[in-house]
PDB file of C-alpha atoms in Angstrom:
ATOM      1  CA  MET L  10     -19.306 -21.646  14.081  1.00 43.00           C
ATOM      2  CA  ASN L  11     -19.927 -17.717  12.148  1.00 49.00           C
ATOM      3  CA  TRP L  12     -18.347 -18.164   8.736  1.00 48.00           C
ATOM      4  CA  ILE L  13     -18.465 -14.402   8.172  1.00 51.00           C
ATOM      5  CA  ARG L  14     -16.116 -13.796  11.042  1.00 53.00           C
ATOM      6  CA  ILE L  15     -13.600 -16.457  10.070  1.00 53.00           C
ATOM      7  CA  ALA L  16     -13.685 -15.052   6.664  1.00 54.00           C
ATOM      8  CA  PHE L  17     -12.966 -11.904   8.023  1.00 52.00           C
ATOM      9  CA  LEU L  18     -10.090 -13.298   9.741  1.00 55.00           C
ATOM     10  CA  PHE L  19      -8.678 -15.274   7.134  1.00 57.00           C
ATOM     11  CA  SER L  20      -8.783 -11.759   5.256  1.00 57.00           C
ATOM     12  CA  ALA L  21      -6.547  -9.996   7.822  1.00 54.00           C
ATOM     13  CA  LEU L  22      -4.460 -13.047   7.716  1.00 52.00           C
ATOM     14  CA  VAL L  23      -3.828 -13.284   3.833  1.00 52.00           C
ATOM     15  CA  VAL L  24      -3.610  -9.289   3.549  1.00 49.00           C
ATOM     16  CA  GLY L  25      -2.103  -8.571   6.624  1.00 48.00           C
ATOM     17  CA  ALA L  26      -2.497  -5.535   8.929  1.00 42.00           C
ATOM     18  CA  PRO L  27      -0.675  -3.158   7.831  1.00 44.00           C
ATOM     19  CA  ALA L  28      -2.979  -2.684   5.121  1.00 46.00           C
ATOM     20  CA  VAL L  29      -5.820  -1.363   7.329  1.00 46.00           C
ATOM     21  CA  ALA L  30      -3.498   0.924   9.781  1.00 48.00           C
ATOM     22  CA  GLY L  31      -4.676   3.680  11.458  1.00 50.00           C
ATOM     23  CA  GLY L  32      -8.193   4.607  12.713  1.00 56.00           C
ATOM     24  CA  SER L  33     -10.820   2.608  13.887  1.00 60.00           C
ATOM     25  CA  LEU L  34     -12.366  -0.446  12.413  1.00 53.00           C
ATOM     26  CA  LEU L  35     -14.824   1.414  10.529  1.00 63.00           C
ATOM     27  CA  GLU L  36     -12.473   3.650   8.930  1.00 72.00           C
ATOM     28  CA  LYS L  37     -10.094   1.001   8.236  1.00 67.00           C
ATOM     29  CA  ILE L  38     -13.018  -0.930   6.579  1.00 64.00           C
ATOM     30  CA  ASP L  39     -14.412   2.315   4.666  1.00 71.00           C
ATOM     31  CA  ALA L  40     -10.830   3.313   3.315  1.00 73.00           C
ATOM     32  CA  LEU L  41     -10.573   0.191   1.915  1.00 68.00           C
ATOM     33  CA  LYS L  42     -13.734  -0.150   0.130  1.00 72.00           C
ATOM     34  CA  ALA L  43     -13.211   3.591  -0.883  1.00 78.00           C
ATOM     35  CA  GLN L  44     -10.128   2.172  -2.992  1.00 76.00           C
ATOM     36  CA  GLY L  45     -11.546  -0.857  -3.441  1.00 77.00           C
ATOM     37  CA  LYS L  46      -9.604  -3.018  -1.597  1.00 76.00           C
ATOM     38  CA  LEU L  47     -11.816  -4.300   0.765  1.00 79.00           C
ATOM     39  CA  PRO L  48     -12.019  -7.867   0.556  1.00 82.00           C
ATOM     40  CA  GLY L  49     -15.565  -9.885  -0.495  1.00 83.00           C
ATOM     41  CA  LEU L  50     -17.333 -12.979   0.657  1.00 84.00           C
ATOM     42  CA  ALA L  51     -18.143 -15.402  -1.084  1.00 85.00           C
ATOM     43  CA  ARG L  52     -20.566 -18.564  -0.328  1.00 87.00           C
ATOM     44  CA  ASP L  53     -17.366 -20.872   0.563  1.00 88.00           C
ATOM     45  CA  GLY L  54     -14.659 -18.295   1.370  1.00 87.00           C
ATOM     46  CA  ILE L  55     -13.420 -14.536   0.607  1.00 87.00           C
ATOM     47  CA  VAL L  56     -12.591 -12.957  -2.566  1.00 90.00           C
ATOM     48  CA  LEU L  57      -9.137 -10.284  -2.440  1.00 89.00           C
ATOM     49  CA  PRO L  58      -9.384  -8.035  -5.034  1.00 91.00           C
ATOM     50  CA  ARG L  59      -6.656  -7.198  -7.506  1.00 94.00           C
ATOM     51  CA  ALA L  60      -6.263  -3.557  -6.337  1.00 92.00           C
ATOM     52  CA  LEU L  61      -5.363  -4.929  -2.704  1.00 86.00           C
ATOM     53  CA  LEU L  62      -3.428  -7.404  -4.137  1.00 89.00           C
ATOM     54  CA  LEU L  63      -1.049  -5.336  -6.149  1.00 90.00           C
ATOM     55  CA  ASP L  64      -0.924  -2.951  -3.623  1.00 87.00           C
ATOM     56  CA  GLU L  65       0.870  -5.540  -1.342  1.00 82.00           C
ATOM     57  CA  LEU L  66       2.803  -6.394  -3.785  1.00 86.00           C
ATOM     58  CA  ARG L  67       4.284  -3.530  -4.514  1.00 88.00           C
ATOM     59  CA  LYS L  68       5.059  -3.217  -0.632  1.00 83.00           C
ATOM     60  CA  SER L  69       6.608  -6.746  -0.335  1.00 79.00           C
ATOM     61  CA  VAL L  70       9.426  -5.113  -3.012  1.00 79.00           C
ATOM     62  CA  ASP L  71      12.515  -2.726  -2.739  1.00 77.00           C
ATOM     63  CA  SER L  72      10.900  -0.146  -5.022  1.00 78.00           C
ATOM     64  CA  LYS L  73      14.305   1.394  -6.034  1.00 81.00           C
ATOM     65  CA  LYS L  74      15.257  -1.918  -7.430  1.00 82.00           C
ATOM     66  CA  THR L  75      12.077  -3.413  -8.610  1.00 86.00           C
ATOM     67  CA  GLU L  76       8.794  -1.718  -9.605  1.00 90.00           C
ATOM     68  CA  VAL L  77       5.473  -3.570 -10.201  1.00 91.00           C
ATOM     69  CA  LYS L  78       3.672  -2.455 -12.931  1.00 94.00           C
ATOM     70  CA  ASP L  79       0.777  -4.809 -12.917  1.00 95.00           C
ATOM     71  CA  LEU L  80      -1.288  -7.699 -11.771  1.00 95.00           C
ATOM     72  CA  ILE L  81      -3.373  -9.100 -14.464  1.00 97.00           C
ATOM     73  CA  LEU L  82      -5.917 -11.641 -13.044  1.00 97.00           C
ATOM     74  CA  THR L  83      -8.079 -13.735 -15.081  1.00 98.00           C
ATOM     75  CA  PRO L  84      -9.906 -17.436 -14.858  1.00 97.00           C
ATOM     76  CA  GLU L  85      -7.028 -18.848 -16.443  1.00 97.00           C
ATOM     77  CA  LYS L  86      -3.794 -17.625 -14.684  1.00 97.00           C
ATOM     78  CA  GLY L  87      -2.243 -14.724 -12.902  1.00 95.00           C
ATOM     79  CA  THR L  88       0.237 -12.514 -14.552  1.00 96.00           C
ATOM     80  CA  VAL L  89       2.653 -10.348 -12.544  1.00 93.00           C
ATOM     81  CA  VAL L  90       4.424  -7.789 -14.536  1.00 93.00           C
ATOM     82  CA  LEU L  91       8.151  -6.289 -12.645  1.00 91.00           C
ATOM     83  CA  VAL L  92      10.790  -3.947 -13.939  1.00 90.00           C
ATOM     84  CA  THR L  93      14.118  -4.374 -12.438  1.00 84.00           C
ATOM     85  CA  ARG L  94      16.624  -1.329 -12.121  1.00 80.00           C
ATOM     86  CA  ASN L  95      20.114  -2.165 -13.120  1.00 75.00           C
ATOM     87  CA  SER L  96      22.096  -1.235 -15.908  1.00 72.00           C
ATOM     88  CA  VAL L  97      19.651  -2.462 -18.301  1.00 76.00           C
ATOM     89  CA  ASP L  98      16.201  -1.701 -17.135  1.00 85.00           C
ATOM     90  CA  THR L  99      14.251  -5.450 -17.433  1.00 88.00           C
ATOM     91  CA  GLU L 100      10.729  -6.096 -18.019  1.00 90.00           C
ATOM     92  CA  LEU L 101       9.686  -9.370 -16.225  1.00 90.00           C
ATOM     93  CA  ARG L 102       6.459 -11.203 -16.584  1.00 92.00           C
ATOM     94  CA  VAL L 103       5.359 -14.027 -14.177  1.00 92.00           C
ATOM     95  CA  ASP L 104       2.700 -16.171 -15.012  1.00 94.00           C
ATOM     96  CA  PHE L 105       1.048 -18.301 -12.402  1.00 94.00           C
ATOM     97  CA  LYS L 106      -1.615 -20.680 -11.572  1.00 96.00           C
ATOM     98  CA  PHE L 107      -2.405 -21.923  -8.352  1.00 95.00           C
ATOM     99  CA  LEU L 108      -2.135 -25.779  -7.767  1.00 96.00           C
ATOM    100  CA  GLU L 109      -3.125 -28.059  -4.401  1.00 95.00           C
ATOM    101  CA  VAL L 110      -3.322 -26.783  -0.751  1.00 95.00           C
ATOM    102  CA  ASP L 111      -1.597 -29.074   1.489  1.00 96.00           C
ATOM    103  CA  TRP L 112      -3.126 -27.649   4.606  1.00 94.00           C
ATOM    104  CA  PRO L 113      -1.756 -29.686   7.255  1.00 94.00           C
ATOM    105  CA  ASN L 114       1.191 -28.753   5.683  1.00 94.00           C
ATOM    106  CA  ARG L 115       0.458 -24.961   5.781  1.00 93.00           C
ATOM    107  CA  THR L 116       1.755 -24.828   1.815  1.00 94.00           C
ATOM    108  CA  VAL L 117       0.107 -23.758  -1.112  1.00 94.00           C
ATOM    109  CA  TRP L 118       1.387 -24.791  -3.977  1.00 96.00           C
ATOM    110  CA  MET L 119       1.655 -22.641  -7.384  1.00 95.00           C
ATOM    111  CA  GLN L 120       2.914 -23.452 -10.847  1.00 94.00           C
ATOM    112  CA  TYR L 121       5.087 -20.945 -12.779  1.00 92.00           C
ATOM    113  CA  SER L 122       6.646 -19.556 -16.022  1.00 92.00           C
ATOM    114  CA  GLU L 123       8.531 -16.166 -16.653  1.00 88.00           C
ATOM    115  CA  GLU L 124       9.354 -14.085 -20.096  1.00 88.00           C
ATOM    116  CA  ALA L 125      11.671 -11.130 -19.543  1.00 83.00           C
ATOM    117  CA  SER L 126      12.768  -8.237 -21.747  1.00 82.00           C
ATOM    118  CA  SER L 127      13.852  -5.116 -21.887  1.00 81.00           C
ATOM    119  CA  ALA L 128      11.886  -2.480 -20.503  1.00 81.00           C
ATOM    120  CA  SER L 129      13.673   0.278 -22.305  1.00 77.00           C
ATOM    121  CA  ASP L 130      11.906   3.456 -24.210  1.00 75.00           C
ATOM    122  CA  THR L 131      14.163   3.461 -27.395  1.00 76.00           C
ATOM    123  CA  LEU L 132      14.349   0.779 -30.133  1.00 74.00           C
ATOM    124  CA  LEU L 133      17.957   0.463 -29.739  1.00 74.00           C
ATOM    125  CA  GLY L 134      17.972   0.028 -25.732  1.00 73.00           C
ATOM    126  CA  ARG L 135      15.016  -2.585 -26.380  1.00 71.00           C
ATOM    127  CA  ILE L 136      17.605  -4.423 -29.361  1.00 71.00           C
ATOM    128  CA  PHE L 137      20.775  -4.174 -27.374  1.00 72.00           C
ATOM    129  CA  GLY L 138      19.021  -4.629 -23.766  1.00 71.00           C
ATOM    130  CA  THR L 139      17.007  -8.161 -24.693  1.00 71.00           C
ATOM    131  CA  LEU L 140      20.380  -9.200 -26.049  1.00 70.00           C
ATOM    132  CA  ALA L 141      22.148  -8.331 -22.875  1.00 71.00           C
ATOM    133  CA  ILE L 142      19.296 -10.399 -21.035  1.00 68.00           C
ATOM    134  CA  ALA L 143      19.841 -13.103 -23.093  1.00 69.00           C
ATOM    135  CA  VAL L 144      23.483 -13.324 -22.962  1.00 67.00           C
ATOM    136  CA  PHE L 145      23.166 -13.294 -19.035  1.00 64.00           C
ATOM    137  CA  ARG L 146      20.679 -16.092 -18.935  1.00 62.00           C
ATOM    138  CA  ALA L 147      23.064 -18.068 -20.913  1.00 61.00           C
ATOM    139  CA  ALA L 148      26.116 -17.415 -18.860  1.00 57.00           C
ATOM    140  CA  SER L 149      24.763 -17.447 -15.671  1.00 55.00           C
ATOM    141  CA  GLY L 150      22.486 -20.293 -16.446  1.00 56.00           C
ATOM    142  CA  SER L 151      20.460 -18.782 -13.314  1.00 56.00           C
ATOM    143  CA  ASP L 152      16.486 -18.210 -13.129  1.00 64.00           C
ATOM    144  CA  ARG L 153      15.210 -15.241 -11.355  1.00 65.00           C
ATOM    145  CA  ILE L 154      12.215 -16.422  -9.847  1.00 66.00           C
ATOM    146  CA  GLU L 155      14.389 -19.595  -8.810  1.00 67.00           C
ATOM    147  CA  SER L 156      17.350 -17.504  -7.316  1.00 66.00           C
ATOM    148  CA  ALA L 157      14.808 -14.771  -5.283  1.00 65.00           C
ATOM    149  CA  ILE L 158      13.495 -18.013  -3.798  1.00 64.00           C
ATOM    150  CA  ASP L 159      16.686 -19.514  -2.730  1.00 65.00           C
ATOM    151  CA  GLU L 160      16.620 -16.667  -0.332  1.00 67.00           C
ATOM    152  CA  LYS L 161      13.301 -16.660   1.235  1.00 74.00           C
ATOM    153  CA  PRO L 162      12.849 -19.910   3.809  1.00 83.00           C
ATOM    154  CA  TYR L 163       9.383 -20.312   3.276  1.00 85.00           C
ATOM    155  CA  PHE L 164       9.592 -21.149  -0.096  1.00 88.00           C
ATOM    156  CA  LYS L 165      10.682 -24.004  -1.445  1.00 88.00           C
ATOM    157  CA  SER L 166      10.676 -25.114  -5.477  1.00 86.00           C
ATOM    158  CA  GLU L 167      10.387 -28.278  -7.515  1.00 88.00           C
ATOM    159  CA  GLY L 168      11.093 -27.655 -11.178  1.00 84.00           C
ATOM    160  CA  ASN L 169       8.492 -24.804 -12.071  1.00 87.00           C
ATOM    161  CA  ARG L 170       6.509 -25.545  -8.983  1.00 91.00           C
ATOM    162  CA  ILE L 171       6.861 -23.610  -5.937  1.00 92.00           C
ATOM    163  CA  GLY L 172       5.596 -24.033  -2.472  1.00 92.00           C
ATOM    164  CA  ILE L 173       4.907 -21.330  -0.018  1.00 91.00           C
ATOM    165  CA  MET L 174       5.278 -22.319   3.348  1.00 91.00           C
ATOM    166  CA  LEU L 175       2.328 -19.985   5.334  1.00 89.00           C
ATOM    167  CA  ASP L 176       3.563 -20.861   8.905  1.00 89.00           C
ATOM    168  CA  LYS L 177       7.714 -19.988   8.286  1.00 89.00           C
ATOM    169  CA  ILE L 178       6.598 -16.364   7.165  1.00 84.00           C
ATOM    170  CA  PRO L 179       7.243 -14.440   9.727  1.00 82.00           C
ATOM    171  CA  SER L 180       4.016 -11.825   9.698  1.00 77.00           C
ATOM    172  CA  LEU L 181       1.690 -15.007   9.559  1.00 81.00           C
ATOM    173  CA  GLU L 182       2.891 -17.256  12.439  1.00 84.00           C
ATOM    174  CA  LYS L 183       1.077 -15.735  15.308  1.00 83.00           C
ATOM    175  CA  PRO L 184      -2.052 -15.873  12.960  1.00 80.00           C
ATOM    176  CA  LEU L 185      -2.164 -19.260  12.297  1.00 85.00           C
ATOM    177  CA  ALA L 186      -1.458 -20.266  15.742  1.00 86.00           C
ATOM    178  CA  THR L 187      -4.904 -18.534  17.063  1.00 83.00           C
ATOM    179  CA  ARG L 188      -6.491 -20.388  19.376  1.00 86.00           C
ATOM    180  CA  VAL L 189     -10.116 -20.893  20.230  1.00 82.00           C
ATOM    181  CA  GLY L 190     -10.299 -22.474  23.906  1.00 86.00           C
ATOM    182  CA  ARG L 191      -7.947 -25.293  23.630  1.00 87.00           C
ATOM    183  CA  PHE L 192      -8.194 -25.599  20.051  1.00 86.00           C
ATOM    184  CA  ARG L 193      -5.844 -23.804  17.303  1.00 88.00           C
ATOM    185  CA  LEU L 194      -8.337 -22.259  15.024  1.00 85.00           C
ATOM    186  CA  PHE L 195      -6.679 -23.137  12.012  1.00 88.00           C
ATOM    187  CA  ASP L 196      -6.283 -27.021  12.412  1.00 90.00           C
ATOM    188  CA  LEU L 197     -10.040 -26.776  12.380  1.00 87.00           C
ATOM    189  CA  ILE L 198     -10.643 -24.424   9.458  1.00 87.00           C
ATOM    190  CA  GLY L 199      -8.245 -24.243   6.364  1.00 89.00           C
ATOM    191  CA  ILE L 200      -7.487 -22.892   2.843  1.00 90.00           C
ATOM    192  CA  ARG L 201      -8.991 -25.552   0.483  1.00 93.00           C
ATOM    193  CA  ARG L 202      -8.925 -23.899  -2.929  1.00 94.00           C
ATOM    194  CA  LEU L 203      -7.249 -20.945  -4.680  1.00 93.00           C
ATOM    195  CA  ASP L 204      -8.272 -19.999  -7.779  1.00 96.00           C
ATOM    196  CA  THR L 205      -7.573 -16.820 -10.127  1.00 97.00           C
ATOM    197  CA  GLU L 206     -10.625 -14.562 -10.968  1.00 97.00           C
ATOM    198  CA  LYS L 207     -11.062 -11.771 -13.188  1.00 97.00           C
ATOM    199  CA  ASP L 208      -9.752  -9.380 -11.426  1.00 96.00           C
ATOM    200  CA  ALA L 209      -9.722 -11.213  -7.828  1.00 94.00           C
ATOM    201  CA  ILE L 210      -8.352 -14.164  -6.375  1.00 93.00           C
ATOM    202  CA  HIS L 211     -10.578 -16.646  -4.553  1.00 93.00           C
ATOM    203  CA  VAL L 212      -9.963 -18.093  -1.362  1.00 90.00           C
ATOM    204  CA  ALA L 213     -12.157 -21.136  -0.801  1.00 91.00           C
ATOM    205  CA  LEU L 214     -12.258 -21.992   2.732  1.00 88.00           C
ATOM    206  CA  GLY L 215     -13.391 -25.148   4.830  1.00 87.00           C
ATOM    207  CA  LEU L 216     -12.976 -27.739   7.615  1.00 86.00           C
ATOM    208  CA  VAL L 217     -10.142 -29.931   7.173  1.00 80.00           C
TER     209      VAL L 217
END
């Protein structure tokens, strides 16, 4: 089986068609390459660059309410930096690490932690904003990440672990059902491991 074809198919699965919409396939590839958003090939899978992932993150949020400021990727962990717009602008930093991949159940597990602070530009704004955040969290007893997860049917939460059920995400249902003859391709080939690297995420593929 051609691993290069499988890797590019997987990159399309992970990234989604809108990232390369419009024009011929070669034009799409050239555009992604020029923007530093072209997935790379690794010996055992694909490498998704930070620029591409950051772009996809920004598309996934309501920009009127939330701004994705940055995505920091290192071999130790990843960090998403968000600013939420409300009565108090809040900067939220979410650290994450990939855990095991349960491919038979199409589930990727991650561990996360979060830290919120005021995103106000003024000293007094930062002081009172941070106090307001602390009071809100103490009063509500709620966790922003956990609250957001509860609204999505493809997430499940276990303490500080998130399970992402890929086959429950509407945009991935059809690609995951791709068939080669009588067999569903992704019953044979799947994600073995995910790792953060310097400015990228490495997706290791293999027989499952």
